[in-house]
Amino acid sequence: MNLEFDLILESIPRMLTGIGVTLQLLVLAAVLGLVLGVILLLMRISGRRYLSFPAFIYAYFFRGTPILVQIFVIYHGFPQFEFIRDSVFWVILREPFSCATLALTLNSAAYVSEILRGGYLGVERGLHEAGMALGLKKHHRFFYVTTPIAIRLAIPAYSNEFISMLKATSLASTITLLDMTGVARTIVAQTFAPYEIFISTAVIYLVITTIFQRGFGMFEKRMSRYIRQ
Amino acid sequence: MTANNQEPIIILKDVCKSFGDFQALHNINLEVNKGERIVVCGPSGSGKSTMIRCINRLEEHDSGTIIVSGRKLTDTMKDIDAVRSEVGMVFQNFNLFPHLTVVKNLILALKLVRKMKKAQAHEIGMGFLKRVRIPEQADKYPSQLSGGQQQRVAIARALCMNPEVMLFDEPTSALDPEMISEVLDVMIDLANDGLTMICVTHEMGFARSVADSIVFMDHGEIVEMKPPKEFFENPESDRTKLFLSQILTH
């Protein structure tokens, strides 16, 4: 078969109309996921079982099930219950965009909390002790000693998570959202040219991924400036 | 030396500490007066580090009494951070904060614990960097310094808090041989200034020239405690004799 370059060139601008939805999903889920992830992390490392255990269970479920299934449960499953339709949550659950954001956020929070926990565990014990020996209070040690080091240790894993999430936003197209993949599927339905269209979609994702990877690379370099190269 | 009528700055009375089944400290009794220099030595695993780590509660003792400048260390003590800020500690592995420059390592606790303004803290920090003879390294990161320089920064960091007592936990053990003397020189300098010091070390030359008393520990007990001359020339216990023969023959 022939690759129709004209079709690719024509369809790319159309697909870019979906980039807004894709990036909105990504940024919202990343920010909210980070906030929730930090809360889960604090629960996890609190040393109190009634806090750390729920956080553990949370991560266990969300890491153990596919995002697509989570999206379906939230979008198709929850509205089956009348009490949910009658509750205030219905404002969120009746819209596909907010359902997708919710699923991605909850999922991302589970991974982020684990990634940050890895960072925290990676901070040398001796540095805690040095902080203690200087009389720094617990919250001082947390903010001024542990956190900056933990963040640096967590960046590579977090950047992977962020890029996984970018790609996971494409799952939102399965619940009628017109993100980039959603737009691509619409074009395919009109042109019957899945090959050209999906290849172009892949290229666009690749470009965005590259940009984010470079960004994280620069951030990591900046955070690691104190390490001898 | 200060008068004897003064309360010792550190008192350990019948202090015991176990890690699981292993008894690390066994009825430790020790008093340290203001201005005294104590060197603690003994074979590895004898409880030296554990003992000094109990003094600023990096380890919690199981029983017995520890009093640091008049304040008793207890489980319910809310003010442990205040006690810690009066007791300086230097670690074997320096434990400098890697993400902060040298001068920021020095002033972090001054700002957070002593609530000092940045300019004032900076001045104090630079003063102590001069004291350990590396003011020119102020804006470097610890990883850019040699081991000896890093340990001197760690000493300066502890001194910034103006501690009443300094604890040294094998400060030269992680250093390359050629860097040991630059750290010992700084420590001798401090000792000559009358700082109260408890120093766990294997540097017997340092012990001989600086210490008021040498404490020898073995199996979690203080075996003997004597002024250096007596300790080296006339040790009582067989365990001390064995230890000395092992470290002094080479």
Tab-separated table of C-alpha atoms in Angstrom:
chain	number	residue	atom	x	y	z
A	1	MET	CA	0.000	0.000	0.000
A	2	ASN	CA	1.018	3.591	-0.437
A	3	LEU	CA	1.530	6.001	2.367
A	4	GLU	CA	-0.463	9.115	1.612
A	5	PHE	CA	1.656	11.975	2.824
A	6	ASP	CA	-0.967	14.535	1.901
A	7	LEU	CA	-3.368	12.879	4.266
A	8	ILE	CA	-0.812	12.970	7.072
A	9	LEU	CA	-0.109	16.640	6.501
A	10	GLU	CA	-3.798	17.440	6.371
A	11	SER	CA	-4.677	15.491	9.457
A	12	ILE	CA	-1.916	16.717	11.753
A	13	PRO	CA	-3.438	20.208	12.205
A	14	ARG	CA	-6.798	18.599	12.948
A	15	MET	CA	-5.295	16.295	15.515
A	16	LEU	CA	-3.567	19.206	17.183
A	17	THR	CA	-7.034	20.503	18.063
A	18	GLY	CA	-7.065	17.658	20.570
A	19	ILE	CA	-3.766	18.668	22.129
A	20	GLY	CA	-5.547	21.062	24.469
A	21	VAL	CA	-7.638	18.298	26.007
A	22	THR	CA	-4.620	15.998	26.242
A	23	LEU	CA	-2.490	18.596	28.010
A	24	GLN	CA	-5.324	19.654	30.297
A	25	LEU	CA	-5.834	16.062	31.386
A	26	LEU	CA	-2.114	15.637	31.863
A	27	VAL	CA	-1.469	18.822	33.819
A	28	LEU	CA	-4.566	18.521	36.010
A	29	ALA	CA	-3.892	14.891	36.829
A	30	ALA	CA	-0.199	15.587	37.424
A	31	VAL	CA	-0.811	18.501	39.796
A	32	LEU	CA	-3.694	16.893	41.686
A	33	GLY	CA	-1.902	13.545	41.654
A	34	LEU	CA	1.203	15.156	43.120
A	35	VAL	CA	-0.801	16.792	45.906
A	36	LEU	CA	-2.615	13.567	46.730
A	37	GLY	CA	0.629	11.634	46.329
A	38	VAL	CA	2.394	13.834	48.884
A	39	ILE	CA	-0.497	13.343	51.319
A	40	LEU	CA	-0.280	9.581	50.821
A	41	LEU	CA	3.480	9.722	51.289
A	42	LEU	CA	3.107	11.587	54.584
A	43	MET	CA	0.588	8.973	55.706
A	44	ARG	CA	2.919	6.228	54.595
A	45	ILE	CA	5.964	7.532	56.460
A	46	SER	CA	4.052	8.825	59.496
A	47	GLY	CA	4.919	5.730	61.501
A	48	ARG	CA	1.270	5.505	62.582
A	49	ARG	CA	-0.381	2.343	61.406
A	50	TYR	CA	-3.880	3.791	61.122
A	51	LEU	CA	-2.455	6.238	58.559
A	52	SER	CA	0.185	4.160	56.833
A	53	PHE	CA	-1.998	1.104	56.291
A	54	PRO	CA	-4.799	2.863	54.348
A	55	ALA	CA	-2.142	4.556	52.216
A	56	PHE	CA	-0.559	1.190	51.544
A	57	ILE	CA	-3.914	-0.349	50.581
A	58	TYR	CA	-4.657	2.608	48.320
A	59	ALA	CA	-1.397	2.183	46.420
A	60	TYR	CA	-1.935	-1.564	46.306
A	61	PHE	CA	-5.290	-1.262	44.530
A	62	PHE	CA	-4.476	1.521	42.133
A	63	ARG	CA	-1.152	0.050	41.113
A	64	GLY	CA	-2.654	-3.386	40.810
A	65	THR	CA	-5.447	-2.533	38.355
A	66	PRO	CA	-5.328	-1.118	34.802
A	67	ILE	CA	-6.132	2.569	34.326
A	68	LEU	CA	-8.588	1.687	31.572
A	69	VAL	CA	-10.569	-0.462	33.977
A	70	GLN	CA	-10.462	2.326	36.567
A	71	ILE	CA	-11.798	4.784	33.994
A	72	PHE	CA	-14.617	2.396	33.084
A	73	VAL	CA	-15.522	1.795	36.723
A	74	ILE	CA	-15.703	5.522	37.378
A	75	TYR	CA	-17.473	6.500	34.164
A	76	HIS	CA	-19.723	3.510	33.484
A	77	GLY	CA	-19.875	1.840	36.888
A	78	PHE	CA	-20.575	4.529	39.455
A	79	PRO	CA	-23.583	6.102	37.685
A	80	GLN	CA	-25.400	2.775	38.126
A	81	PHE	CA	-25.959	3.723	41.724
A	82	GLU	CA	-28.769	6.091	42.415
A	83	PHE	CA	-27.243	7.471	45.574
A	84	ILE	CA	-24.215	8.527	43.542
A	85	ARG	CA	-26.393	10.223	40.949
A	86	ASP	CA	-28.128	12.044	43.767
A	87	SER	CA	-24.911	13.066	45.511
A	88	VAL	CA	-22.774	16.147	44.972
A	89	PHE	CA	-20.200	13.949	43.242
A	90	TRP	CA	-22.521	13.636	40.288
A	91	VAL	CA	-21.231	16.989	39.030
A	92	ILE	CA	-17.880	15.272	38.520
A	93	LEU	CA	-19.043	11.823	37.559
A	94	ARG	CA	-21.467	12.762	34.817
A	95	GLU	CA	-18.783	14.478	32.723
A	96	PRO	CA	-16.335	12.286	30.838
A	97	PHE	CA	-13.552	14.879	31.186
A	98	SER	CA	-13.752	15.001	34.954
A	99	CYS	CA	-14.105	11.232	35.143
A	100	ALA	CA	-10.928	10.779	33.124
A	101	THR	CA	-9.125	13.416	35.203
A	102	LEU	CA	-10.255	11.708	38.382
A	103	ALA	CA	-9.083	8.280	37.252
A	104	LEU	CA	-5.705	9.587	36.099
A	105	THR	CA	-5.267	11.602	39.294
A	106	LEU	CA	-6.061	8.708	41.595
A	107	ASN	CA	-3.798	6.441	39.627
A	108	SER	CA	-0.945	8.895	39.427
A	109	ALA	CA	-1.146	9.631	43.167
A	110	ALA	CA	-0.567	5.949	43.925
A	111	TYR	CA	2.584	5.879	41.794
A	112	VAL	CA	3.828	9.278	42.903
A	113	SER	CA	3.558	8.365	46.577
A	114	GLU	CA	5.615	5.233	45.959
A	115	ILE	CA	8.176	7.134	43.903
A	116	LEU	CA	8.573	9.807	46.565
A	117	ARG	CA	8.778	7.146	49.245
A	118	GLY	CA	11.666	5.626	47.346
A	119	GLY	CA	13.325	9.048	47.388
A	120	TYR	CA	12.824	9.391	51.131
A	121	LEU	CA	14.177	5.943	51.865
A	122	GLY	CA	17.197	6.797	49.734
A	123	VAL	CA	18.255	9.680	51.985
A	124	GLU	CA	21.146	8.544	54.139
A	125	ARG	CA	20.363	7.884	57.772
A	126	GLY	CA	23.462	9.808	58.806
A	127	LEU	CA	21.967	13.037	57.451
A	128	HIS	CA	18.914	12.635	59.694
A	129	GLU	CA	21.269	12.117	62.596
A	130	ALA	CA	23.353	15.141	61.699
A	131	GLY	CA	20.153	17.201	61.659
A	132	MET	CA	19.069	15.772	64.990
A	133	ALA	CA	22.480	16.385	66.525
A	134	LEU	CA	22.234	20.047	65.510
A	135	GLY	CA	18.914	20.327	67.300
A	136	LEU	CA	16.826	20.741	64.137
A	137	LYS	CA	13.207	19.951	64.794
A	138	LYS	CA	11.441	17.190	62.923
A	139	HIS	CA	9.699	19.496	60.464
A	140	HIS	CA	12.918	21.411	59.865
A	141	ARG	CA	14.730	18.221	59.038
A	142	PHE	CA	11.870	17.224	56.768
A	143	PHE	CA	11.766	20.451	54.762
A	144	TYR	CA	15.396	21.523	54.726
A	145	VAL	CA	17.318	18.256	54.714
A	146	THR	CA	15.286	15.258	53.597
A	147	THR	CA	12.944	16.746	51.029
A	148	PRO	CA	15.457	18.446	48.719
A	149	ILE	CA	17.553	15.282	48.593
A	150	ALA	CA	14.539	13.004	48.202
A	151	ILE	CA	13.240	15.110	45.319
A	152	ARG	CA	16.492	14.784	43.454
A	153	LEU	CA	16.498	11.022	44.000
A	154	ALA	CA	12.890	10.793	42.807
A	155	ILE	CA	13.176	12.844	39.611
A	156	PRO	CA	14.139	10.067	37.180
A	157	ALA	CA	11.319	7.800	38.355
A	158	TYR	CA	8.875	10.704	38.453
A	159	SER	CA	9.742	11.726	34.923
A	160	ASN	CA	8.923	8.185	33.792
A	161	GLU	CA	5.622	8.365	35.617
A	162	PHE	CA	4.786	11.711	34.053
A	163	ILE	CA	5.430	10.393	30.570
A	164	SER	CA	3.415	7.238	31.261
A	165	MET	CA	0.600	9.513	32.276
A	166	LEU	CA	0.863	11.536	29.078
A	167	LYS	CA	0.329	8.321	27.177
A	168	ALA	CA	-2.417	7.165	29.531
A	169	THR	CA	-4.430	10.295	28.696
A	170	SER	CA	-5.138	8.624	25.349
A	171	LEU	CA	-7.385	6.176	27.221
A	172	ALA	CA	-9.778	9.063	27.790
A	173	SER	CA	-10.749	8.711	24.142
A	174	THR	CA	-12.591	5.527	25.086
A	175	ILE	CA	-15.145	7.544	27.047
A	176	THR	CA	-15.984	9.938	24.194
A	177	LEU	CA	-13.355	12.576	24.935
A	178	LEU	CA	-11.784	14.301	21.959
A	179	ASP	CA	-8.205	14.374	23.066
A	180	MET	CA	-5.563	13.788	20.401
A	181	THR	CA	-6.302	10.102	20.182
A	182	GLY	CA	-10.028	10.804	20.238
A	183	VAL	CA	-9.671	13.224	17.325
A	184	ALA	CA	-7.510	10.702	15.483
A	185	ARG	CA	-10.154	8.025	15.869
A	186	THR	CA	-12.781	10.397	14.516
A	187	ILE	CA	-10.637	11.165	11.475
A	188	VAL	CA	-10.037	7.467	10.897
A	189	ALA	CA	-13.776	6.870	10.967
A	190	GLN	CA	-14.161	9.484	8.239
A	191	THR	CA	-11.161	8.668	6.033
A	192	PHE	CA	-10.690	4.929	6.563
A	193	ALA	CA	-6.947	5.545	6.686
A	194	PRO	CA	-5.909	4.202	10.084
A	195	TYR	CA	-2.290	3.715	9.073
A	196	GLU	CA	-1.484	7.320	8.169
A	197	ILE	CA	-3.568	8.829	10.921
A	198	PHE	CA	-2.316	6.734	13.794
A	199	ILE	CA	1.285	7.051	12.638
A	200	SER	CA	0.879	10.813	12.740
A	201	THR	CA	-0.691	10.558	16.176
A	202	ALA	CA	2.268	8.555	17.393
A	203	VAL	CA	4.661	11.160	16.005
A	204	ILE	CA	2.888	13.951	17.850
A	205	TYR	CA	3.037	12.025	21.141
A	206	LEU	CA	6.698	11.366	20.504
A	207	VAL	CA	7.414	15.055	20.031
A	208	ILE	CA	5.591	15.996	23.232
A	209	THR	CA	7.341	13.229	25.161
A	210	THR	CA	10.706	14.428	23.914
A	211	ILE	CA	9.993	17.964	25.070
A	212	PHE	CA	8.996	16.791	28.558
A	213	GLN	CA	11.958	14.461	28.797
A	214	ARG	CA	14.323	17.305	27.985
A	215	GLY	CA	12.573	19.425	30.609
A	216	PHE	CA	12.966	16.797	33.285
A	217	GLY	CA	16.560	16.214	32.237
A	218	MET	CA	17.319	19.900	32.783
A	219	PHE	CA	15.510	19.887	36.122
A	220	GLU	CA	17.461	16.848	37.245
A	221	LYS	CA	20.703	18.448	36.220
A	222	ARG	CA	19.862	21.573	38.174
A	223	MET	CA	18.870	19.565	41.266
A	224	SER	CA	22.062	17.516	41.009
A	225	ARG	CA	24.455	20.436	40.668
A	226	TYR	CA	25.980	19.606	44.046
A	227	ILE	CA	27.079	16.148	42.966
A	228	ARG	CA	30.555	15.879	41.596
A	229	GLN	CA	30.341	14.873	37.943
B	1	MET	CA	40.572	22.696	84.770
B	2	THR	CA	37.561	23.956	86.636
B	3	ALA	CA	36.966	23.626	90.353
B	4	ASN	CA	35.594	20.382	91.643
B	5	ASN	CA	32.682	21.939	93.449
B	6	GLN	CA	31.006	22.476	90.112
B	7	GLU	CA	28.406	19.998	88.924
B	8	PRO	CA	29.792	17.767	86.150
B	9	ILE	CA	28.494	18.789	82.743
B	10	ILE	CA	27.739	15.206	81.797
B	11	ILE	CA	26.727	12.467	84.211
B	12	LEU	CA	26.035	8.885	83.213
B	13	LYS	CA	24.821	6.660	86.025
B	14	ASP	CA	24.264	2.916	85.591
B	15	VAL	CA	23.396	3.377	81.936
B	16	CYS	CA	22.356	0.210	80.093
B	17	LYS	CA	21.425	-0.231	76.477
B	18	SER	CA	20.586	-3.309	74.441
B	19	PHE	CA	19.991	-3.883	70.757
B	20	GLY	CA	17.741	-6.923	70.845
B	21	ASP	CA	19.699	-9.623	72.628
B	22	PHE	CA	22.974	-7.783	72.339
B	23	GLN	CA	23.825	-5.717	75.391
B	24	ALA	CA	25.749	-2.760	74.016
B	25	LEU	CA	26.183	-0.870	77.288
B	26	HIS	CA	26.456	-2.445	80.677
B	27	ASN	CA	26.112	-0.204	83.769
B	28	ILE	CA	28.103	2.693	82.434
B	29	ASN	CA	29.177	5.291	84.985
B	30	LEU	CA	30.966	8.388	83.780
B	31	GLU	CA	31.262	11.992	84.853
B	32	VAL	CA	32.728	14.711	82.710
B	33	ASN	CA	33.546	18.147	84.075
B	34	LYS	CA	33.501	21.368	82.165
B	35	GLY	CA	36.667	21.781	80.145
B	36	GLU	CA	37.653	18.154	80.457
B	37	ARG	CA	38.942	16.214	77.471
B	38	ILE	CA	38.034	12.563	77.488
B	39	VAL	CA	39.243	10.060	74.933
B	40	VAL	CA	37.273	6.834	74.639
B	41	CYS	CA	38.971	3.835	73.105
B	42	GLY	CA	38.446	0.107	72.889
B	43	PRO	CA	37.935	-2.675	70.377
B	44	SER	CA	35.180	-2.372	67.802
B	45	GLY	CA	31.786	-3.357	69.145
B	46	SER	CA	32.793	-2.365	72.662
B	47	GLY	CA	30.040	0.256	72.950
B	48	LYS	CA	32.106	3.432	72.526
B	49	SER	CA	29.935	4.971	69.859
B	50	THR	CA	26.735	3.821	71.507
B	51	MET	CA	27.779	5.510	74.711
B	52	ILE	CA	28.384	8.920	73.200
B	53	ARG	CA	25.300	8.592	70.970
B	54	CYS	CA	23.234	8.179	74.128
B	55	ILE	CA	24.480	11.544	75.380
B	56	ASN	CA	22.619	13.446	72.652
B	57	ARG	CA	19.959	10.773	72.442
B	58	LEU	CA	20.714	9.513	68.968
B	59	GLU	CA	20.298	6.276	70.873
B	60	GLU	CA	17.848	5.892	73.708
B	61	HIS	CA	19.236	4.199	76.801
B	62	ASP	CA	17.136	1.467	78.407
B	63	SER	CA	17.875	2.191	82.058
B	64	GLY	CA	20.055	4.378	84.219
B	65	THR	CA	20.371	8.143	84.289
B	66	ILE	CA	21.943	10.582	81.855
B	67	ILE	CA	22.213	14.243	82.828
B	68	VAL	CA	23.522	16.795	80.333
B	69	SER	CA	24.213	20.263	81.729
B	70	GLY	CA	21.709	19.762	84.484
B	71	ARG	CA	18.968	18.361	82.265
B	72	LYS	CA	17.976	14.763	82.710
B	73	LEU	CA	17.262	12.820	79.521
B	74	THR	CA	13.944	11.014	79.848
B	75	ASP	CA	11.408	9.440	77.522
B	76	THR	CA	8.920	12.185	78.142
B	77	MET	CA	11.408	14.932	77.574
B	78	LYS	CA	9.916	17.438	75.178
B	79	ASP	CA	13.013	19.497	74.920
B	80	ILE	CA	15.365	16.970	73.446
B	81	ASP	CA	16.092	19.295	70.527
B	82	ALA	CA	17.218	21.966	72.984
B	83	VAL	CA	19.656	19.558	74.628
B	84	ARG	CA	20.933	18.477	71.254
B	85	SER	CA	21.582	22.029	70.223
B	86	GLU	CA	23.910	22.363	73.243
B	87	VAL	CA	25.868	19.229	72.390
B	88	GLY	CA	27.903	19.284	69.214
B	89	MET	CA	28.594	16.073	67.363
B	90	VAL	CA	31.093	15.119	64.705
B	91	PHE	CA	30.509	11.872	62.846
B	92	GLN	CA	32.822	9.375	61.259
B	93	ASN	CA	31.261	9.946	57.834
B	94	PHE	CA	31.028	13.751	58.174
B	95	ASN	CA	27.303	13.732	57.326
B	96	LEU	CA	27.402	17.136	55.707
B	97	PHE	CA	24.208	18.123	53.937
B	98	PRO	CA	25.190	17.413	50.331
B	99	HIS	CA	22.690	19.799	48.749
B	100	LEU	CA	23.921	22.828	50.676
B	101	THR	CA	27.132	24.769	50.197
B	102	VAL	CA	29.702	24.702	52.968
B	103	VAL	CA	28.589	27.990	54.497
B	104	LYS	CA	24.909	27.012	54.245
B	105	ASN	CA	25.707	23.788	56.072
B	106	LEU	CA	27.123	25.929	58.834
B	107	ILE	CA	24.302	28.412	59.165
B	108	LEU	CA	21.253	26.174	58.699
B	109	ALA	CA	20.835	25.393	62.396
B	110	LEU	CA	21.755	28.954	63.410
B	111	LYS	CA	18.834	30.213	61.348
B	112	LEU	CA	16.333	27.486	62.225
B	113	VAL	CA	17.234	26.671	65.819
B	114	ARG	CA	18.830	29.901	67.052
B	115	LYS	CA	16.460	32.023	64.916
B	116	MET	CA	19.330	34.172	63.766
B	117	LYS	CA	19.200	36.626	60.878
B	118	LYS	CA	21.031	35.452	57.800
B	119	ALA	CA	23.725	38.124	57.903
B	120	GLN	CA	24.586	37.432	61.516
B	121	ALA	CA	24.593	33.666	60.994
B	122	HIS	CA	26.797	34.097	57.949
B	123	GLU	CA	29.299	36.110	59.939
B	124	ILE	CA	29.468	33.439	62.632
B	125	GLY	CA	29.744	30.689	60.038
B	126	MET	CA	32.612	32.432	58.266
B	127	GLY	CA	34.324	32.957	61.609
B	128	PHE	CA	34.342	29.228	62.296
B	129	LEU	CA	35.419	28.417	58.753
B	130	LYS	CA	38.469	30.605	59.381
B	131	ARG	CA	38.973	28.772	62.639
B	132	VAL	CA	39.181	25.440	60.789
B	133	ARG	CA	41.304	27.166	58.134
B	134	ILE	CA	39.122	26.791	55.052
B	135	PRO	CA	37.240	30.088	54.603
B	136	GLU	CA	37.996	29.990	50.870
B	137	GLN	CA	35.780	26.899	50.467
B	138	ALA	CA	32.633	28.621	51.770
B	139	ASP	CA	30.655	28.521	48.544
B	140	LYS	CA	31.619	25.047	47.406
B	141	TYR	CA	29.507	21.952	47.843
B	142	PRO	CA	30.763	19.230	50.200
B	143	SER	CA	31.370	16.852	47.278
B	144	GLN	CA	33.976	19.263	45.929
B	145	LEU	CA	36.057	19.024	49.105
B	146	SER	CA	38.566	16.437	50.282
B	147	GLY	CA	37.643	14.190	53.196
B	148	GLY	CA	39.812	16.144	55.600
B	149	GLN	CA	38.233	19.415	54.510
B	150	GLN	CA	34.749	17.943	54.824
B	151	GLN	CA	35.438	16.812	58.364
B	152	ARG	CA	36.749	20.257	59.252
B	153	VAL	CA	33.532	21.748	57.881
B	154	ALA	CA	31.578	19.282	60.020
B	155	ILE	CA	33.532	20.394	63.083
B	156	ALA	CA	32.872	24.040	62.234
B	157	ARG	CA	29.182	23.286	61.738
B	158	ALA	CA	28.951	21.814	65.231
B	159	LEU	CA	30.966	24.688	66.749
B	160	CYS	CA	28.648	27.306	65.237
B	161	MET	CA	25.986	26.304	67.731
B	162	ASN	CA	28.379	27.245	70.527
B	163	PRO	CA	27.954	23.867	72.221
B	164	GLU	CA	28.894	23.205	75.802
B	165	VAL	CA	30.229	19.795	74.891
B	166	MET	CA	31.586	18.324	71.682
B	167	LEU	CA	31.238	14.640	70.906
B	168	PHE	CA	33.561	13.132	68.321
B	169	ASP	CA	32.624	9.719	66.984
B	170	GLU	CA	35.763	8.350	65.318
B	171	PRO	CA	36.325	11.591	63.415
B	172	THR	CA	39.399	10.392	61.537
B	173	SER	CA	38.467	6.768	60.822
B	174	ALA	CA	37.030	7.445	57.369
B	175	LEU	CA	39.936	9.616	56.263
B	176	ASP	CA	42.892	8.841	54.066
B	177	PRO	CA	46.053	8.768	56.193
B	178	GLU	CA	47.463	12.006	54.816
B	179	MET	CA	44.357	13.906	55.900
B	180	ILE	CA	44.189	12.709	59.471
B	181	SER	CA	46.617	15.255	60.860
B	182	GLU	CA	44.788	18.301	59.468
B	183	VAL	CA	41.685	17.196	61.377
B	184	LEU	CA	43.602	16.330	64.531
B	185	ASP	CA	45.321	19.717	64.401
B	186	VAL	CA	41.945	21.425	64.514
B	187	MET	CA	40.848	19.214	67.397
B	188	ILE	CA	44.024	19.931	69.366
B	189	ASP	CA	43.422	23.604	68.759
B	190	LEU	CA	39.925	23.274	70.253
B	191	ALA	CA	41.212	21.290	73.208
B	192	ASN	CA	43.741	24.016	73.955
B	193	ASP	CA	40.901	26.506	74.031
B	194	GLY	CA	39.279	24.633	76.900
B	195	LEU	CA	36.354	23.070	75.033
B	196	THR	CA	34.772	20.093	76.774
B	197	MET	CA	35.327	17.110	74.488
B	198	ILE	CA	34.489	13.448	74.459
B	199	CYS	CA	36.292	11.777	71.661
B	200	VAL	CA	36.028	8.215	70.449
B	201	THR	CA	39.210	7.576	68.521
B	202	HIS	CA	42.014	5.155	67.837
B	203	GLU	CA	44.537	7.967	67.488
B	204	MET	CA	46.658	7.169	70.530
B	205	GLY	CA	49.116	9.980	69.838
B	206	PHE	CA	46.243	12.430	70.067
B	207	ALA	CA	44.975	10.724	73.213
B	208	ARG	CA	48.372	10.928	74.857
B	209	SER	CA	48.918	14.591	74.146
B	210	VAL	CA	45.420	15.990	74.586
B	211	ALA	CA	43.309	13.842	76.898
B	212	ASP	CA	42.800	14.510	80.584
B	213	SER	CA	41.521	10.960	80.928
B	214	ILE	CA	41.368	7.927	78.728
B	215	VAL	CA	38.373	5.648	79.025
B	216	PHE	CA	38.919	2.083	77.899
B	217	MET	CA	35.788	0.129	77.007
B	218	ASP	CA	35.289	-3.538	76.233
B	219	HIS	CA	32.099	-5.571	75.870
B	220	GLY	CA	29.884	-2.648	76.802
B	221	GLU	CA	31.721	-1.866	80.032
B	222	ILE	CA	34.147	0.816	81.112
B	223	VAL	CA	37.153	-1.300	82.027
B	224	GLU	CA	39.318	1.527	83.261
B	225	MET	CA	39.636	5.274	83.196
B	226	LYS	CA	42.959	6.947	83.817
B	227	PRO	CA	45.098	9.902	82.826
B	228	PRO	CA	47.079	9.095	79.654
B	229	LYS	CA	50.471	8.626	81.278
B	230	GLU	CA	49.153	6.037	83.704
B	231	PHE	CA	46.942	4.461	81.093
B	232	PHE	CA	49.802	3.765	78.695
B	233	GLU	CA	52.510	2.999	81.222
B	234	ASN	CA	50.607	1.218	83.895
B	235	PRO	CA	47.365	-0.356	82.666
B	236	GLU	CA	45.605	-2.441	85.279
B	237	SER	CA	43.358	-4.781	83.393
B	238	ASP	CA	44.545	-7.582	81.147
B	239	ARG	CA	41.998	-6.509	78.604
B	240	THR	CA	43.571	-3.062	78.435
B	241	LYS	CA	47.049	-4.554	78.136
B	242	LEU	CA	45.914	-6.788	75.289
B	243	PHE	CA	44.265	-3.890	73.490
B	244	LEU	CA	47.307	-1.670	73.876
B	245	SER	CA	49.629	-4.390	72.674
B	246	GLN	CA	47.445	-4.821	69.611
B	247	ILE	CA	47.278	-1.189	68.608
B	248	LEU	CA	50.727	-0.027	69.651
B	249	THR	CA	52.881	-2.742	68.137
B	250	HIS	CA	52.360	-1.553	64.568
